[in-house]
PDB file of C-alpha atoms in Angstrom:
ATOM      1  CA  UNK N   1    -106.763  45.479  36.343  1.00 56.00           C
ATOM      2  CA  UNK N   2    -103.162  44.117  35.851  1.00 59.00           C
ATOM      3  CA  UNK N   3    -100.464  44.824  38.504  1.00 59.00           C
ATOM      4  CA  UNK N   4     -98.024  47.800  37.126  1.00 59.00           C
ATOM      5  CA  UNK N   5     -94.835  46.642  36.394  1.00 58.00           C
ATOM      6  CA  UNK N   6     -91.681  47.371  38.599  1.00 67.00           C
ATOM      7  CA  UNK N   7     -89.464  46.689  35.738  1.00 68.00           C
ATOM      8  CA  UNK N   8     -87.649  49.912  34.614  1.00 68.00           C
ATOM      9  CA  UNK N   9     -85.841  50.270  31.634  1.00 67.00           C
ATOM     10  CA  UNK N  10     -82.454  51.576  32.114  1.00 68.00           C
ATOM     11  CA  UNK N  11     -81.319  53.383  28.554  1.00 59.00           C
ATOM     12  CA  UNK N  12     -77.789  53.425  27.796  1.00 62.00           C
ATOM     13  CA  UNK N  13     -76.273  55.942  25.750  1.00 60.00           C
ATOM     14  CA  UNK N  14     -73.670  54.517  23.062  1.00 60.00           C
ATOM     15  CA  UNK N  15     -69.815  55.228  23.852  1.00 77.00           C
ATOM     16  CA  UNK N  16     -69.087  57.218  21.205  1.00 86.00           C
ATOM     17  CA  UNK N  17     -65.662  57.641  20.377  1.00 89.00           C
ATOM     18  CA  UNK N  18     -64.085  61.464  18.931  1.00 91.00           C
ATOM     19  CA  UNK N  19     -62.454  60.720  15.746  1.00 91.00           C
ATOM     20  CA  UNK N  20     -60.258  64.252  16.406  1.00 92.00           C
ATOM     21  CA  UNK N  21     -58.871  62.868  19.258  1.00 90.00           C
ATOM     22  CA  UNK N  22     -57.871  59.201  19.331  1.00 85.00           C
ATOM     23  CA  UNK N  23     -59.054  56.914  22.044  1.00 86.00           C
ATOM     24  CA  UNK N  24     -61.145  59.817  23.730  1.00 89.00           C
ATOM     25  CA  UNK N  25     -64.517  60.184  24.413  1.00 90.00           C
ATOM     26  CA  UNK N  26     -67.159  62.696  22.574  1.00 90.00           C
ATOM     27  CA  UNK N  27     -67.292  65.143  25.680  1.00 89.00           C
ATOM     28  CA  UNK N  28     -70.285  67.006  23.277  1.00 87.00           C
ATOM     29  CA  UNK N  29     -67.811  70.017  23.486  1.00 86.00           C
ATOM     30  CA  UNK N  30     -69.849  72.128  20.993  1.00 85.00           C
ATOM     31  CA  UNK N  31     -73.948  73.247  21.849  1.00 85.00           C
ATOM     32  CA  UNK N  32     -76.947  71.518  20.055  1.00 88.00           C
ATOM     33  CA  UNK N  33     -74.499  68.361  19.272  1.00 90.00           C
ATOM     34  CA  UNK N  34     -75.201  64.581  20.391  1.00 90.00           C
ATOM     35  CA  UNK N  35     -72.309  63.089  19.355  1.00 90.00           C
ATOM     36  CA  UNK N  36     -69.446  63.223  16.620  1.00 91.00           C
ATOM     37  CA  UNK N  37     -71.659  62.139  13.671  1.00 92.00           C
ATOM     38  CA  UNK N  38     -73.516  65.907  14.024  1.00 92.00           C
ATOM     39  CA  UNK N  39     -70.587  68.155  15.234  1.00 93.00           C
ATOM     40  CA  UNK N  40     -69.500  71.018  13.178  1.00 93.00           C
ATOM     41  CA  UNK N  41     -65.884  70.999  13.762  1.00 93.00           C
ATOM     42  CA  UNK N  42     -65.945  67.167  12.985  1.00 93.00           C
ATOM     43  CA  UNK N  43     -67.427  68.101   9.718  1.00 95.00           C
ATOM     44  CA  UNK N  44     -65.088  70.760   8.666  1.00 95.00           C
ATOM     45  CA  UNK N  45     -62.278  68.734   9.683  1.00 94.00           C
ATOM     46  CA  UNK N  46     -63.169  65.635   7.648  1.00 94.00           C
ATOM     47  CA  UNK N  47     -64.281  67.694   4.540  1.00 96.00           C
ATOM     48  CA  UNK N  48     -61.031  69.286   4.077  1.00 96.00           C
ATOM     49  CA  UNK N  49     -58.231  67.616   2.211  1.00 96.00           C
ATOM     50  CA  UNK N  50     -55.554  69.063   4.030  1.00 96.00           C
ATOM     51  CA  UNK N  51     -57.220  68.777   7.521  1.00 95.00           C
ATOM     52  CA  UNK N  52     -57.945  65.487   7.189  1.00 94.00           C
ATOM     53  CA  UNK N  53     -54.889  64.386   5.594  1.00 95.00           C
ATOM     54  CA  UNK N  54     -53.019  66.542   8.954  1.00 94.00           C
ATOM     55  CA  UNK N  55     -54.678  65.021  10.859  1.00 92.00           C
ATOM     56  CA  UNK N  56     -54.191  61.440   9.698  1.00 92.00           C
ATOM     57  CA  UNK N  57     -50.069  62.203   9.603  1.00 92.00           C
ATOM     58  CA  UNK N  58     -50.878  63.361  13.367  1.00 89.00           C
ATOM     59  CA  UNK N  59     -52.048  59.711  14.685  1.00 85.00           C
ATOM     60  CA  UNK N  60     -49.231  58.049  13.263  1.00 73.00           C
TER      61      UNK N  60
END
């Protein structure tokens, strides 16, 4: 019978950026998200013209 292994693999999770807020983390502010590529207000914000385009002007 071969000896278990006392290897364990340690799982990182990726450092995902908000694209809302510049240089900030994705603090998962909103329930039942993982990150910014499945959060709603991300969503709205980049499917509206004049969101996006505010918030563009806003980061200079």
């Amino acid at each position: 019978m071969p000896a278990a292994s006392t290897r364990t693999a340690v799982r990182t999770r990726p450092d995902a950026r908000c694209p809302l807020r510049p240089g900030q983390p994705c603090t998962l502010c909103q329930l039942d998200v993982t990150g910014p590529e499945d959060c709603p207000v991300v969503y709205l914000v980049m499917s509206d013209d004049e969101l996006r385009e505010g918030l563009r002007r806003t980061q200079g």
